[in-house]
Amino acid sequence: MPGDYTFMVKGSNNDEVWNEIPVTLRIHVKPPFWKTWWAIAIYIFILSLFIYIVLKIRDERIHIKNQLKFEQLAREKEHELNESNIQFFTNISHEFRTPLSLIIAPLESMISLAGAKIKDQLIVIYRNAERLLQLTNNLLDFRKLEDGKLILQVQKGDLLNLLNEVSTFFKITAKSRNIDFDIESSASSVCGWFDHEKLETILLNILSNAFKNTPDNGKIRILVNADPNHQTNEKDFDTEMSYSNLIEISIINSGPGIAPEDLPNIFDKFYQTKSSGSKNKGTGIGLALTKGLVELHRGKIWVNSVPDVETCFAFSLPIGKMHLKRMKLYMNRKTLLKRPSLKTSNM
């Protein structure tokens, strides 16, 4: 045992005479190292550190739990706000749709009967009214897309013809703003199976976005890659598809471009870019709907941008019929309704 001890010794001679005063030896036994004061100090320090770490971990877990709860509440709030926005836009769209249809119907008759002098003005009115109707239909389609109720109505057609039709909507704007607007295609025609109205919406939305963000005297190019030898595995689009041809359409416009921090969210619903260079702020629905319609066709869409140089929105679609077999769709065998002749006397 550790402590102070005294060892005493008495001795005697041959006559057995003992000394009266014993010889003493003081002995000090040191404690083992684990019982020293500095060892006890280390124990106290380790225990204190352990308690501190436990409390720190507990506080960190509480903080993370509260943060996750806050983020969950924020997501729920955002979802509720998005739902209310979508419902509001849907209600407005229903209100606008009927009067716009009533405006367009007599305009079609007036255009076919009008003389050359007034026909140009009627065509401008018709195109703008039809564009408004297209925007209201976009909102209604977006609601259906969100609910998973949007169904393709496909038929065989020439995608290049459709692209040329859609581009005519923007030629007056391009001319008035001195924008160099042209289409470059690797083929004279591209036949495939697609939903005419939905593909038209895709093209209108991307082109509208391009014209909105292109300065006067700028440039917009549409590149169509329809090489019949260009094949890809449709497993990229659907997990059980075989090989099929693709068409790739790229719409490139000069302008301020899109900031790198905006690119990952550009197709999110209700997202608006934070870059100050954009003069016209939209509703944040057009590109989200466009992405949904491309994916409904089992296609892919992407965007690349170089700030202050150009932006490229591109999408690819399978133009065969194999990818449609497992989809819920309506095979529209009727011919498409033709618009009235929009050829102007001065164009």
Coordinates of C-alpha atoms in Angstrom, one line a residue:
M1 CA 0.0 0.0 0.0
P2 CA 1.3 3.5 -0.7
G3 CA 2.2 5.6 2.3
D4 CA 4.9 6.4 4.9
Y5 CA 6.2 3.5 7.1
T6 CA 8.8 3.2 9.9
F7 CA 10.9 0.1 10.1
M8 CA 12.4 -0.5 13.7
V9 CA 15.1 -3.0 14.6
K10 CA 16.4 -4.0 18.0
G11 CA 19.5 -6.2 18.6
S12 CA 21.2 -8.1 21.4
N13 CA 24.7 -9.3 22.2
N14 CA 25.9 -12.8 23.2
D15 CA 24.8 -12.2 26.8
E16 CA 21.3 -11.4 25.5
V17 CA 21.5 -7.8 26.4
W18 CA 19.1 -5.8 24.1
N19 CA 19.6 -2.2 23.2
E20 CA 17.1 0.1 24.6
I21 CA 16.7 2.4 21.6
P22 CA 15.7 0.6 18.4
V23 CA 17.2 1.5 15.0
T24 CA 14.6 3.1 12.8
L25 CA 14.3 3.3 9.0
R26 CA 11.7 5.5 7.4
I27 CA 10.2 4.1 4.2
H28 CA 8.0 6.0 1.7
V29 CA 6.0 3.8 -0.7
K30 CA 4.9 5.8 -3.8
P31 CA 1.5 5.0 -5.3
P32 CA 1.3 3.3 -8.7
F33 CA 1.2 5.8 -11.7
W34 CA -2.5 5.3 -12.2
K35 CA -3.1 6.7 -8.7
T36 CA -0.9 9.7 -9.0
W37 CA -2.4 13.2 -8.9
W38 CA -1.5 13.9 -12.5
A39 CA -3.2 10.6 -13.5
I40 CA -6.3 11.6 -11.7
A41 CA -6.1 15.0 -13.4
I42 CA -5.9 13.2 -16.8
Y43 CA -9.0 11.1 -15.8
I44 CA -10.9 14.2 -15.0
F45 CA -9.9 15.9 -18.2
I46 CA -10.9 12.8 -20.3
L47 CA -14.2 12.5 -18.5
S48 CA -14.9 16.2 -19.1
L49 CA -13.9 15.9 -22.7
F50 CA -16.2 12.9 -23.1
I51 CA -19.1 14.8 -21.6
Y52 CA -18.4 17.8 -23.8
I53 CA -18.4 15.6 -26.9
V54 CA -21.6 13.9 -26.0
L55 CA -23.3 17.2 -25.4
K56 CA -21.9 18.6 -28.6
I57 CA -23.1 15.6 -30.6
R58 CA -26.6 15.9 -29.0
D59 CA -26.8 19.6 -29.8
E60 CA -25.6 19.0 -33.3
R61 CA -28.3 16.3 -33.8
I62 CA -30.9 18.6 -32.4
H63 CA -29.7 21.4 -34.8
I64 CA -29.8 19.0 -37.8
K65 CA -33.2 17.7 -36.8
N66 CA -34.6 21.3 -36.5
Q67 CA -32.9 22.2 -39.8
L68 CA -34.5 19.2 -41.6
K69 CA -37.8 20.1 -40.1
F70 CA -37.5 23.7 -41.2
E71 CA -36.5 22.6 -44.8
Q72 CA -39.5 20.2 -44.8
L73 CA -41.8 23.0 -43.8
A74 CA -40.2 25.2 -46.5
R75 CA -40.7 22.5 -49.1
E76 CA -44.3 22.0 -48.1
K77 CA -44.9 25.8 -48.1
E78 CA -43.3 26.0 -51.6
H79 CA -45.4 23.1 -52.8
E80 CA -48.6 24.8 -51.5
L81 CA -47.6 28.0 -53.1
N82 CA -46.8 26.3 -56.4
E83 CA -50.2 24.5 -56.3
S84 CA -52.0 27.7 -55.6
N85 CA -50.1 29.4 -58.5
I86 CA -50.9 26.5 -60.9
Q87 CA -54.6 26.6 -59.8
F88 CA -54.7 30.3 -60.3
F89 CA -53.2 30.2 -63.8
T90 CA -55.5 27.3 -64.7
N91 CA -58.6 29.2 -63.7
I92 CA -57.4 32.3 -65.6
S93 CA -56.6 30.1 -68.7
H94 CA -60.2 28.7 -68.6
E95 CA -61.5 32.2 -68.5
F96 CA -59.4 33.3 -71.5
R97 CA -59.8 30.3 -73.7
T98 CA -63.4 30.7 -74.8
P99 CA -63.2 34.4 -75.8
L100 CA -60.0 33.8 -77.6
S101 CA -61.5 31.0 -79.5
L102 CA -64.4 33.3 -80.4
I103 CA -62.0 35.9 -81.7
I104 CA -59.9 33.4 -83.8
A105 CA -62.9 31.7 -85.5
P106 CA -64.3 34.8 -87.3
L107 CA -60.7 36.0 -88.0
E108 CA -60.1 32.9 -90.1
S109 CA -63.1 33.7 -92.3
M110 CA -62.1 37.4 -92.5
I111 CA -58.6 36.5 -93.7
S112 CA -59.8 34.2 -96.4
L113 CA -62.2 36.9 -97.7
A114 CA -60.1 40.1 -97.1
G115 CA -58.3 42.0 -99.8
A116 CA -54.6 42.3 -99.9
K117 CA -54.6 45.8 -98.2
I118 CA -56.2 44.7 -94.9
K119 CA -55.1 41.0 -95.0
D120 CA -51.7 41.8 -93.6
Q121 CA -53.2 43.5 -90.5
L122 CA -55.7 40.7 -90.0
I123 CA -52.8 38.1 -90.1
V124 CA -50.9 40.0 -87.4
I125 CA -54.1 40.0 -85.2
Y126 CA -54.7 36.3 -86.0
R127 CA -51.1 35.3 -85.1
N128 CA -51.2 37.2 -81.8
A129 CA -54.6 35.8 -80.9
E130 CA -53.4 32.3 -81.7
R131 CA -50.3 32.8 -79.6
L132 CA -52.4 33.9 -76.6
L133 CA -54.5 30.8 -77.1
Q134 CA -51.3 28.8 -77.2
L135 CA -50.2 30.3 -73.9
T136 CA -53.5 29.5 -72.2
N137 CA -53.3 25.9 -73.6
N138 CA -49.7 25.7 -72.2
L139 CA -51.0 26.4 -68.7
L140 CA -53.8 23.8 -69.0
D141 CA -51.3 21.3 -70.4
F142 CA -48.9 22.1 -67.5
R143 CA -51.7 21.3 -65.0
K144 CA -52.4 18.0 -66.8
L145 CA -48.7 17.2 -66.9
E146 CA -48.4 17.8 -63.1
D147 CA -51.3 15.5 -62.5
G148 CA -50.0 12.8 -64.9
K149 CA -53.0 13.1 -67.2
L150 CA -51.4 14.5 -70.3
I151 CA -51.6 11.9 -73.2
L152 CA -49.8 12.0 -76.5
Q153 CA -52.0 12.1 -79.7
V154 CA -49.5 10.9 -82.2
Q155 CA -49.5 10.6 -86.0
K156 CA -46.9 10.4 -88.7
G157 CA -45.7 13.7 -90.0
D158 CA -42.8 15.7 -91.3
L159 CA -41.0 17.4 -88.4
L160 CA -39.2 19.8 -90.7
N161 CA -42.5 21.0 -92.2
L162 CA -43.7 21.7 -88.6
L163 CA -40.5 23.5 -87.8
N164 CA -40.9 25.7 -90.9
E165 CA -44.5 26.5 -89.9
V166 CA -43.6 27.5 -86.4
S167 CA -40.7 29.7 -87.6
T168 CA -43.1 31.8 -89.7
F169 CA -44.6 33.1 -86.4
F170 CA -41.3 34.8 -85.7
K171 CA -40.2 36.1 -89.1
I172 CA -42.0 39.5 -88.7
T173 CA -40.3 40.0 -85.3
A174 CA -37.0 38.9 -86.7
K175 CA -37.3 41.4 -89.5
S176 CA -38.5 44.3 -87.3
R177 CA -35.6 43.8 -84.9
N178 CA -33.0 43.0 -87.6
I179 CA -32.3 39.6 -86.1
D180 CA -30.5 37.1 -88.4
F181 CA -32.9 34.1 -88.2
D182 CA -32.3 31.0 -90.2
I183 CA -32.8 27.2 -90.2
E184 CA -30.0 24.7 -91.2
S185 CA -31.0 21.1 -91.7
S186 CA -29.0 18.0 -92.8
A187 CA -32.1 16.7 -94.6
S188 CA -34.9 18.1 -96.7
S189 CA -37.6 16.2 -94.8
V190 CA -37.8 14.2 -91.6
C191 CA -40.8 11.9 -91.2
G192 CA -41.6 10.5 -87.8
W193 CA -44.3 9.8 -85.2
F194 CA -45.1 12.6 -82.8
D195 CA -47.8 14.7 -81.3
H196 CA -48.1 17.7 -83.6
E197 CA -49.6 20.2 -81.1
K198 CA -47.2 19.3 -78.3
L199 CA -44.1 19.4 -80.5
E200 CA -45.3 22.7 -81.8
T201 CA -45.6 23.9 -78.2
I202 CA -42.0 22.8 -77.5
L203 CA -40.7 24.7 -80.5
L204 CA -42.8 27.8 -79.8
N205 CA -41.6 27.9 -76.1
I206 CA -37.9 27.6 -77.0
L207 CA -38.1 30.0 -79.8
S208 CA -40.0 32.6 -77.8
N209 CA -37.4 32.3 -75.1
A210 CA -34.6 32.8 -77.7
F211 CA -36.2 35.9 -79.2
K212 CA -36.9 37.3 -75.7
N213 CA -33.2 37.0 -74.8
T214 CA -31.7 38.0 -78.1
P215 CA -30.8 41.7 -78.5
D216 CA -31.6 43.7 -81.7
N217 CA -29.3 42.9 -84.5
G218 CA -28.5 39.6 -82.9
K219 CA -28.6 36.1 -84.4
I220 CA -30.8 33.0 -83.9
R221 CA -30.0 29.7 -85.6
I222 CA -32.0 26.5 -85.7
L223 CA -29.8 23.4 -86.4
V224 CA -31.5 20.1 -87.4
N225 CA -29.5 16.9 -87.3
A226 CA -31.5 14.3 -89.0
D227 CA -28.8 12.0 -90.3
P228 CA -30.4 8.6 -91.1
N229 CA -27.2 6.9 -90.2
H230 CA -27.1 8.6 -86.8
Q231 CA -28.4 5.9 -84.5
T232 CA -28.5 5.5 -80.7
N233 CA -29.7 3.0 -78.2
E234 CA -33.2 3.9 -77.1
K235 CA -32.4 2.5 -73.7
D236 CA -31.3 6.0 -73.0
F237 CA -34.9 7.0 -73.4
D238 CA -36.8 3.9 -72.3
T239 CA -35.4 0.9 -70.5
E240 CA -36.8 -1.7 -72.9
M241 CA -36.3 -0.1 -76.3
S242 CA -34.2 -1.2 -79.3
Y243 CA -32.2 0.9 -81.7
S244 CA -34.0 3.7 -83.6
N245 CA -33.2 7.0 -85.4
L246 CA -33.1 10.2 -83.6
I247 CA -33.7 13.8 -84.6
E248 CA -31.7 16.5 -82.8
I249 CA -32.8 20.1 -82.9
S250 CA -30.7 22.9 -81.5
I251 CA -31.8 26.5 -81.1
I252 CA -28.9 28.9 -80.6
N253 CA -29.2 32.6 -79.9
S254 CA -26.7 35.3 -79.3
G255 CA -27.2 37.4 -76.2
P256 CA -26.4 37.7 -72.5
G257 CA -26.5 34.0 -71.9
I258 CA -27.4 32.2 -68.7
A259 CA -25.4 32.4 -65.5
P260 CA -23.7 29.1 -64.5
E261 CA -25.6 29.1 -61.2
D262 CA -28.9 29.3 -63.0
L263 CA -28.3 26.4 -65.5
P264 CA -29.1 23.5 -63.1
N265 CA -32.5 25.0 -62.3
I266 CA -33.5 26.4 -65.7
F267 CA -36.2 23.7 -66.3
D268 CA -37.7 23.9 -62.7
K269 CA -41.2 25.1 -62.5
F270 CA -41.7 28.8 -61.5
Y271 CA -37.9 29.3 -61.6
Q272 CA -36.7 32.7 -62.8
T273 CA -33.1 33.5 -63.5
K274 CA -31.4 35.8 -61.1
S275 CA -29.1 37.4 -63.7
S276 CA -29.8 41.1 -64.1
G277 CA -29.2 40.9 -67.9
S278 CA -32.7 39.4 -68.5
K279 CA -35.1 42.2 -69.2
N280 CA -38.2 40.1 -69.6
K281 CA -39.2 37.9 -66.7
G282 CA -41.6 35.1 -67.5
T283 CA -43.9 33.0 -65.3
G284 CA -41.4 30.1 -65.0
I285 CA -43.8 27.6 -66.6
G286 CA -42.7 27.6 -70.3
L287 CA -39.4 25.7 -70.0
A288 CA -40.7 23.4 -67.3
L289 CA -43.6 22.4 -69.6
T290 CA -41.2 22.1 -72.5
K291 CA -39.0 19.6 -70.6
G292 CA -42.1 17.6 -69.6
L293 CA -43.4 17.4 -73.2
V294 CA -40.0 16.4 -74.5
E295 CA -39.8 13.6 -71.9
L296 CA -43.4 12.6 -72.7
H297 CA -42.0 11.8 -76.2
R298 CA -39.3 9.8 -74.6
G299 CA -36.7 12.5 -75.5
K300 CA -34.1 14.5 -73.7
I301 CA -33.5 18.2 -73.5
W302 CA -30.5 20.2 -72.3
V303 CA -29.0 23.7 -72.3
N304 CA -25.5 25.1 -72.7
S305 CA -24.6 28.7 -72.3
V306 CA -21.6 31.0 -72.6
P307 CA -22.3 34.3 -70.7
D308 CA -22.3 37.3 -73.0
V309 CA -21.9 35.1 -76.1
E310 CA -24.7 32.6 -76.8
T311 CA -27.2 30.1 -75.4
C312 CA -28.1 26.8 -76.9
F313 CA -31.3 24.9 -76.1
A314 CA -31.2 21.4 -77.7
F315 CA -33.4 18.4 -77.6
S316 CA -33.5 15.0 -79.2
L317 CA -36.5 12.8 -80.0
P318 CA -36.8 9.2 -81.3
I319 CA -38.7 9.5 -84.6
G320 CA -39.5 5.8 -84.9
K321 CA -42.6 4.0 -83.6
M322 CA -41.1 1.4 -81.3
H323 CA -40.8 3.7 -78.2
L324 CA -44.6 4.4 -78.4
K325 CA -45.7 0.8 -77.9
R326 CA -45.7 0.8 -74.1
M327 CA -47.0 4.4 -73.7
K328 CA -50.5 5.5 -72.9
L329 CA -51.4 7.5 -76.0
Y330 CA -54.0 8.2 -78.6
M331 CA -53.1 7.3 -82.1
N332 CA -54.7 10.2 -84.0
R333 CA -55.5 8.9 -87.5
K334 CA -57.3 12.1 -88.6
T335 CA -55.5 14.7 -90.7
L336 CA -54.4 17.7 -88.9
L337 CA -56.6 20.8 -89.1
K338 CA -55.0 23.3 -91.4
R339 CA -54.6 26.9 -90.5
P340 CA -55.8 29.6 -92.9
S341 CA -53.4 30.7 -95.4
L342 CA -51.1 33.2 -93.7
K343 CA -49.2 34.4 -96.8
T344 CA -49.1 38.2 -96.8
S345 CA -48.9 40.4 -99.9
N346 CA -45.6 41.9 -98.9
M347 CA -43.7 38.9 -97.5

